[in-house]
mmCIF file of C-alpha atoms in Angstrom:
data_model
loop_
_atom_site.group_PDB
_atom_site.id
_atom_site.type_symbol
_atom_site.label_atom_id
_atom_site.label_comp_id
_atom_site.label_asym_id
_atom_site.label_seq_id
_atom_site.Cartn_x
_atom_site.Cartn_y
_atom_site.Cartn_z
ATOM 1 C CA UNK A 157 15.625 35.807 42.887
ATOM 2 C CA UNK A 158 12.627 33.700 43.734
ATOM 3 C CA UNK A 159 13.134 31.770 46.837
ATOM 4 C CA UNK A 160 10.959 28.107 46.954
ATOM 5 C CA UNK A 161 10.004 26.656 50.598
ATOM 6 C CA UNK A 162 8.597 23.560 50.502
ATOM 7 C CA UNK A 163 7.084 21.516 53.933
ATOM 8 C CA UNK A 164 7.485 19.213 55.664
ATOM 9 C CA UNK A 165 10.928 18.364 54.786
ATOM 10 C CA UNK A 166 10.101 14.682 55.613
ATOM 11 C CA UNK A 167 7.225 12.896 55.981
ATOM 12 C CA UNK A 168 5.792 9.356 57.133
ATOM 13 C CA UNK A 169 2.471 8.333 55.634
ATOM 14 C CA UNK A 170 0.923 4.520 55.135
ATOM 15 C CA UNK A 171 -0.895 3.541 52.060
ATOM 16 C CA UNK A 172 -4.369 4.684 51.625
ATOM 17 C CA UNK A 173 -3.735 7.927 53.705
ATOM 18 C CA UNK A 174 -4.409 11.414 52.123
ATOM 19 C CA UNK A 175 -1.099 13.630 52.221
ATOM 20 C CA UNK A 176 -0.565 17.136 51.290
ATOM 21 C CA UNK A 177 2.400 19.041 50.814
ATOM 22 C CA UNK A 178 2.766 22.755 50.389
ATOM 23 C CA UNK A 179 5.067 24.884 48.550
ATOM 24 C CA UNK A 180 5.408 28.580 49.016
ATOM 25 C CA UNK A 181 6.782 31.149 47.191
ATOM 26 C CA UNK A 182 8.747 34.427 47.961
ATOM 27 C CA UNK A 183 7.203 36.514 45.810
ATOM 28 C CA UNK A 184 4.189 36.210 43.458
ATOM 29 C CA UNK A 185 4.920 33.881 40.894
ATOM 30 C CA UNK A 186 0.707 33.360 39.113
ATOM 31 C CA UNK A 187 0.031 29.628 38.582
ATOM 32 C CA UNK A 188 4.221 29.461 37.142
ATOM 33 C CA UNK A 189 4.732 26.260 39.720
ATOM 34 C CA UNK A 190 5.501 22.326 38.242
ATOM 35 C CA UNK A 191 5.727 19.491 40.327
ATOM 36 C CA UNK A 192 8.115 16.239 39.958
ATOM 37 C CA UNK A 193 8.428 13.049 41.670
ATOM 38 C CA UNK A 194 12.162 11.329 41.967
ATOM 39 C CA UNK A 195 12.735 8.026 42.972
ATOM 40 C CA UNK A 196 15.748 7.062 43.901
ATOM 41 C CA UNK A 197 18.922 6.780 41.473
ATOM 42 C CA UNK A 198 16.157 7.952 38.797
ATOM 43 C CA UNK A 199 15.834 11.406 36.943
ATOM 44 C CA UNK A 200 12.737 13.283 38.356
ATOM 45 C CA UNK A 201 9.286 13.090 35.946
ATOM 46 C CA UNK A 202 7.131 15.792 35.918
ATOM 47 C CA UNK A 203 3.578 15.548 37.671
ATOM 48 C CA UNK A 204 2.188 18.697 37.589
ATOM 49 C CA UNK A 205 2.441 22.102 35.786
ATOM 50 C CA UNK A 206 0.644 25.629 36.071
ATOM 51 C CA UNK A 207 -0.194 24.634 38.942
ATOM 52 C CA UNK A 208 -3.059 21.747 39.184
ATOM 53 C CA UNK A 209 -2.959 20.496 35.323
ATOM 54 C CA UNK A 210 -1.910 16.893 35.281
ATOM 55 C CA UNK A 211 0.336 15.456 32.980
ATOM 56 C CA UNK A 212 -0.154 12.902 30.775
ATOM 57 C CA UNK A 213 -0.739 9.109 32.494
ATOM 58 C CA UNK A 214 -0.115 10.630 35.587
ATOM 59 C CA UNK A 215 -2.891 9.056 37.964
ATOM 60 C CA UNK A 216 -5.789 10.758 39.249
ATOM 61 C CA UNK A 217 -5.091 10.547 43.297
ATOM 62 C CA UNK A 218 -2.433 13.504 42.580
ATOM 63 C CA UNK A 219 -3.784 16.850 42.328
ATOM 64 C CA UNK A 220 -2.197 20.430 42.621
ATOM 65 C CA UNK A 221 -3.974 23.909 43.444
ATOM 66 C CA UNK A 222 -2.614 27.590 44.421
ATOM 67 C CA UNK A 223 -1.833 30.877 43.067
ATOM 68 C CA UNK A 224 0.785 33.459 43.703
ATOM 69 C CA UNK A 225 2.611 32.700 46.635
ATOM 70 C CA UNK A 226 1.170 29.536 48.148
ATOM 71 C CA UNK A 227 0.945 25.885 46.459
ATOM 72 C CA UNK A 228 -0.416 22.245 47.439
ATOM 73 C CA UNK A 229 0.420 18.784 45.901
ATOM 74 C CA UNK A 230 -2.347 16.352 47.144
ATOM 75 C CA UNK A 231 -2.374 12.707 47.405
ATOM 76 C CA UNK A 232 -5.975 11.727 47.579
ATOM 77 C CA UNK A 233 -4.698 8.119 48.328
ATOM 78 C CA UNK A 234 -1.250 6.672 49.009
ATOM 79 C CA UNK A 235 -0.244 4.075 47.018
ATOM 80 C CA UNK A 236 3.383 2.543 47.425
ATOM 81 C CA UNK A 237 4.343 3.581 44.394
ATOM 82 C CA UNK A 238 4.449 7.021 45.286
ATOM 83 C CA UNK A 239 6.779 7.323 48.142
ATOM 84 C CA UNK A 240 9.542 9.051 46.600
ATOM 85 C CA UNK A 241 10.855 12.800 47.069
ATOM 86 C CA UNK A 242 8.778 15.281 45.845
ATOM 87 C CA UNK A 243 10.054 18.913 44.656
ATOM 88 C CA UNK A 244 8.052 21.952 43.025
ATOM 89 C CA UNK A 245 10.026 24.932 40.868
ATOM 90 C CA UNK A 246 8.793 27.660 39.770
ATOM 91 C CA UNK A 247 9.383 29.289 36.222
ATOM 92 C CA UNK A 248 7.873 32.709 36.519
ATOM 93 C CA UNK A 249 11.213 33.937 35.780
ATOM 94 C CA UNK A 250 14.383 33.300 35.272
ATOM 95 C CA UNK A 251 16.565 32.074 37.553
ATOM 96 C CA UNK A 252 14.423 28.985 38.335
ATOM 97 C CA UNK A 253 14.399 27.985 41.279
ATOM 98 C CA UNK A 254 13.295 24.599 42.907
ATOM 99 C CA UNK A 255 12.027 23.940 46.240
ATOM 100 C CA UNK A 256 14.468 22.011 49.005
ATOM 101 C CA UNK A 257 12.330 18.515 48.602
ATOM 102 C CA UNK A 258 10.022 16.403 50.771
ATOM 103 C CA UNK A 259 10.959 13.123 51.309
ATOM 104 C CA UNK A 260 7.360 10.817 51.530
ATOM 105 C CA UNK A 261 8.460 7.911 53.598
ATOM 106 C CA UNK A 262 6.577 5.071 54.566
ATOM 107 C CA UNK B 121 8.422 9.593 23.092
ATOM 108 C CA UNK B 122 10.824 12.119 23.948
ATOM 109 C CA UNK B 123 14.317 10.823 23.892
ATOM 110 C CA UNK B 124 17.433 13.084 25.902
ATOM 111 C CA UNK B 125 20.490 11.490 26.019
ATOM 112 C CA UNK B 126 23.843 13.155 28.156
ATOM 113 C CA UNK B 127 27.251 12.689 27.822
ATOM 114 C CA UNK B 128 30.405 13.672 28.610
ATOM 115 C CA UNK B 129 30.328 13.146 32.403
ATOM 116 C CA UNK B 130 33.381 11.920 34.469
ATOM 117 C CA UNK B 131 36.082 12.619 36.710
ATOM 118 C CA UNK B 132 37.571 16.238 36.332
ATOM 119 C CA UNK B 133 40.174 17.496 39.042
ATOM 120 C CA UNK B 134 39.145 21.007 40.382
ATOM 121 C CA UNK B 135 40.017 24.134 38.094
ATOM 122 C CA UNK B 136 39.616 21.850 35.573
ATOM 123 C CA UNK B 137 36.634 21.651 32.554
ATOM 124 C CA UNK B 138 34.423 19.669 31.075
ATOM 125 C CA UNK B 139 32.225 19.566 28.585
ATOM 126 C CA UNK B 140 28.268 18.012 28.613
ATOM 127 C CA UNK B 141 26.475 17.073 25.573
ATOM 128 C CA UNK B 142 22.658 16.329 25.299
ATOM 129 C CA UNK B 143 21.300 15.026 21.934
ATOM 130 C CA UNK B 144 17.398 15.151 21.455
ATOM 131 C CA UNK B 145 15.251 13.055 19.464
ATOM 132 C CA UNK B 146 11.610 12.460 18.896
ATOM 133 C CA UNK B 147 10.584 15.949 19.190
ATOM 134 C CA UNK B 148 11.338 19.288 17.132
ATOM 135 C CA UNK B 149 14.444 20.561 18.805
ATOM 136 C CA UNK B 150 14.944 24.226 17.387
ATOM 137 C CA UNK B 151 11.256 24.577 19.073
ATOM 138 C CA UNK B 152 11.958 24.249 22.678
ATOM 139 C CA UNK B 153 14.213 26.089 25.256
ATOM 140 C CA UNK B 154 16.367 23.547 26.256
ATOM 141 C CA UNK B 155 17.961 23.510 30.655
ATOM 142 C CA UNK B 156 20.173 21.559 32.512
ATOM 143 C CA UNK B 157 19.605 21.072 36.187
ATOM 144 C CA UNK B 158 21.537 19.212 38.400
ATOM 145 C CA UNK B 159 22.139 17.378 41.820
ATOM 146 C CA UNK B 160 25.047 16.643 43.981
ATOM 147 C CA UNK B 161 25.058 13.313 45.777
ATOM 148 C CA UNK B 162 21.965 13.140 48.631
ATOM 149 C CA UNK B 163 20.534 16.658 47.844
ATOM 150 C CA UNK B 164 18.237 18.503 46.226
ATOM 151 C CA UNK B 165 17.361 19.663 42.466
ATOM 152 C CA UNK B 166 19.381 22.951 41.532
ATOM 153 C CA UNK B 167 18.445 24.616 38.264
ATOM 154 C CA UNK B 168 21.482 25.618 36.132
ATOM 155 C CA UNK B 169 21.386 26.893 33.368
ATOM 156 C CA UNK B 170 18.990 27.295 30.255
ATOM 157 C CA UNK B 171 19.026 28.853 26.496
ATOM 158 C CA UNK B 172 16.641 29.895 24.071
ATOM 159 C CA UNK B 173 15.175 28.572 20.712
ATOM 160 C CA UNK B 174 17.258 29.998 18.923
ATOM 161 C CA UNK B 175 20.793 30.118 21.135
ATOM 162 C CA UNK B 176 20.442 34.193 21.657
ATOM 163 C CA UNK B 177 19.695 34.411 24.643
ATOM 164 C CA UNK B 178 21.073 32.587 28.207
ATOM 165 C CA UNK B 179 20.591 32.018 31.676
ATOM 166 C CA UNK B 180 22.754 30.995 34.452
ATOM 167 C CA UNK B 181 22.544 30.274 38.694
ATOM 168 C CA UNK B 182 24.361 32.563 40.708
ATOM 169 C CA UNK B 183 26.604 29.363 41.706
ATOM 170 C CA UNK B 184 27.689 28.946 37.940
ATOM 171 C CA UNK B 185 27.486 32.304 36.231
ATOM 172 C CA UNK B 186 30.960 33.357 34.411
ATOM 173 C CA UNK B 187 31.783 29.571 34.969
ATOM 174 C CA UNK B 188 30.125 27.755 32.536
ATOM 175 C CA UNK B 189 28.607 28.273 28.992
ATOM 176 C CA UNK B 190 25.428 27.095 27.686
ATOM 177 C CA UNK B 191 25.242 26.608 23.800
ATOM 178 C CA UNK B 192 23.241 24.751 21.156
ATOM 179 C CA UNK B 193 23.422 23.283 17.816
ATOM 180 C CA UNK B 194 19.811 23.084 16.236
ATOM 181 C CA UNK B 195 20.819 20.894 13.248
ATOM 182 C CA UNK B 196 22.290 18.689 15.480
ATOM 183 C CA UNK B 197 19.468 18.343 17.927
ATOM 184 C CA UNK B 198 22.426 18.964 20.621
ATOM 185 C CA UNK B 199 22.714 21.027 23.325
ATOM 186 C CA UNK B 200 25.877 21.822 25.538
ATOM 187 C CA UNK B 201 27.174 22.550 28.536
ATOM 188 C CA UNK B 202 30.966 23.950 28.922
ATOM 189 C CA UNK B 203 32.222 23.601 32.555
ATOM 190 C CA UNK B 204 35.691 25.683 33.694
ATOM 191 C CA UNK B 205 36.944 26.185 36.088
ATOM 192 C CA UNK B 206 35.355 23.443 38.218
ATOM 193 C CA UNK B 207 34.852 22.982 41.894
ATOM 194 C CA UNK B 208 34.295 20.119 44.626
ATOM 195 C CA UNK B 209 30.982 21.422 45.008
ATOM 196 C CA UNK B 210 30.393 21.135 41.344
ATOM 197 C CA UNK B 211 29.862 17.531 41.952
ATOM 198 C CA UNK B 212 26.537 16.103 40.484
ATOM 199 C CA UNK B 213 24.420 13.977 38.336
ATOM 200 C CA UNK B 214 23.713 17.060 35.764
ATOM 201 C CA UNK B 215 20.365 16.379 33.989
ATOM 202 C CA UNK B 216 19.449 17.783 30.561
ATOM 203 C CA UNK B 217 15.970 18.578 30.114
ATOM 204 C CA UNK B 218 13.252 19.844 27.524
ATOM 205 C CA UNK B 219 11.808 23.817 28.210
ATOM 206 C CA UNK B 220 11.832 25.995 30.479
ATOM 207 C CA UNK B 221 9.770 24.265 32.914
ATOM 208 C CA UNK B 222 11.493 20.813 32.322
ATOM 209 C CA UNK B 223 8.870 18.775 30.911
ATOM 210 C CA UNK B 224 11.095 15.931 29.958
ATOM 211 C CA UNK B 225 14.293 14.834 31.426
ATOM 212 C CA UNK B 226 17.756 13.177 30.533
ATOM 213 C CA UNK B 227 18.683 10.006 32.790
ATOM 214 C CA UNK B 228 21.869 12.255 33.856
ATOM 215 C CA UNK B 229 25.592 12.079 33.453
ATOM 216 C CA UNK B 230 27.666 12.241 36.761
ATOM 217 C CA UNK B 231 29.964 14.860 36.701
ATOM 218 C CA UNK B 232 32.760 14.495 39.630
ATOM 219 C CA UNK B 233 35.857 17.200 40.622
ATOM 220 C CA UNK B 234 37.779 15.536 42.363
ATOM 221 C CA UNK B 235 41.949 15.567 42.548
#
């Protein structure tokens, strides 16, 4: 199975800092990587998939980028509606597998 | 917009089952691999389980396999999740959610094992 590290575990940022956060894979999984935000006592909500293509009315300072092993969620500029936990998963194949979280704290 | 909507959830002592429903709306249902993930009090995502279009084919975590059952009903925009044999550590919000890379999510249904 496909192992998912993600770091830091935890983070502390203040608004209008740029943040990055990486997510690496065990084995090479192409651009097969999503990421989701979850706020608390809320289901998660996609951001990203293949790897850096946005979703829908998700805003521009939020970009992703990587292939194979090693992915990046960036922040371009911290707003406080983004500190939340943040998790990628990849779905090269199946079992998925998501990453342990990072927790974006102000 | 999307609509996924789980049921079933509640308190279940251990060995015990359960069943999960998830009924879909606003989107062609028979199209889409349907998933449920899910996530035990304070931690983490954990992917669970997920079944084809069609229902022929399914996938299972390590922690579940031989446990529980993934099915679907296509007509009835529903998909399943049967739950034996349950554990303590089967204790989670389980989350229902559209394809295989979980585009769109339930708001969850707590599941808790419990005697």
């Amino acid at each position: 199975d496909i192992q998912m590290t993600q770091s830091p575990s935890s983070l502390s940022a203040s608004v209008g800092d740029r943040v990055t956060l990486t997510c690496r894979a065990s084995q090479g999984i192409g651009i097969d990587l999503a990421w989701f935000q979850q706020k608390p006592g809320k289901a998660p909500k996609r951001l990203i998939y293949a790897a850096s293509t946005l979703e829908s009315g998700v805003p521009l300072r939020f970009s992703g980028s990587g292939s194979g092993t090693e992915f990046t969620l960036t922040i371009s500029s911290l707003q406080p509606e983004d500190f939340a936990t943040y998790y990628c998963l990849h779905y090269n194949t199946y079992p998925r597998t998501f990453g342990q979280g990072t927790h974006l704290e102000i | 917009e999307v609509q996924l909507v789980e049921s079933g959830g509640g308190l279940v002592q251990p060995g015990g089952s359960l069943r999960l429903s998830c009924a879909a709306s606003a989107f062609t249902f028979s199209d889409y691999v349907m998933s449920w993930v899910r996530q035990a009090p304070g931690k983490g995502l954990e992917w669970v389980s997920a079944i084809s279009k069609s229902g022929d084919r399914t996938y299972y975590a390590d922690s579940v396999k031989g446990r529980f059952t993934i099915s679907r009903d296509n007509p009835q925009n529903t998909q399943y999740l049967q739950m034996d044999t349950l554990r303590a550590e089967d204790t989670a919000v389980y989350y229902c959610a559209k394809g295989g890379w979980l585009d769109s999510w339930g708001q969850g249904t707590l599941v808790t094992v419990s005697s």
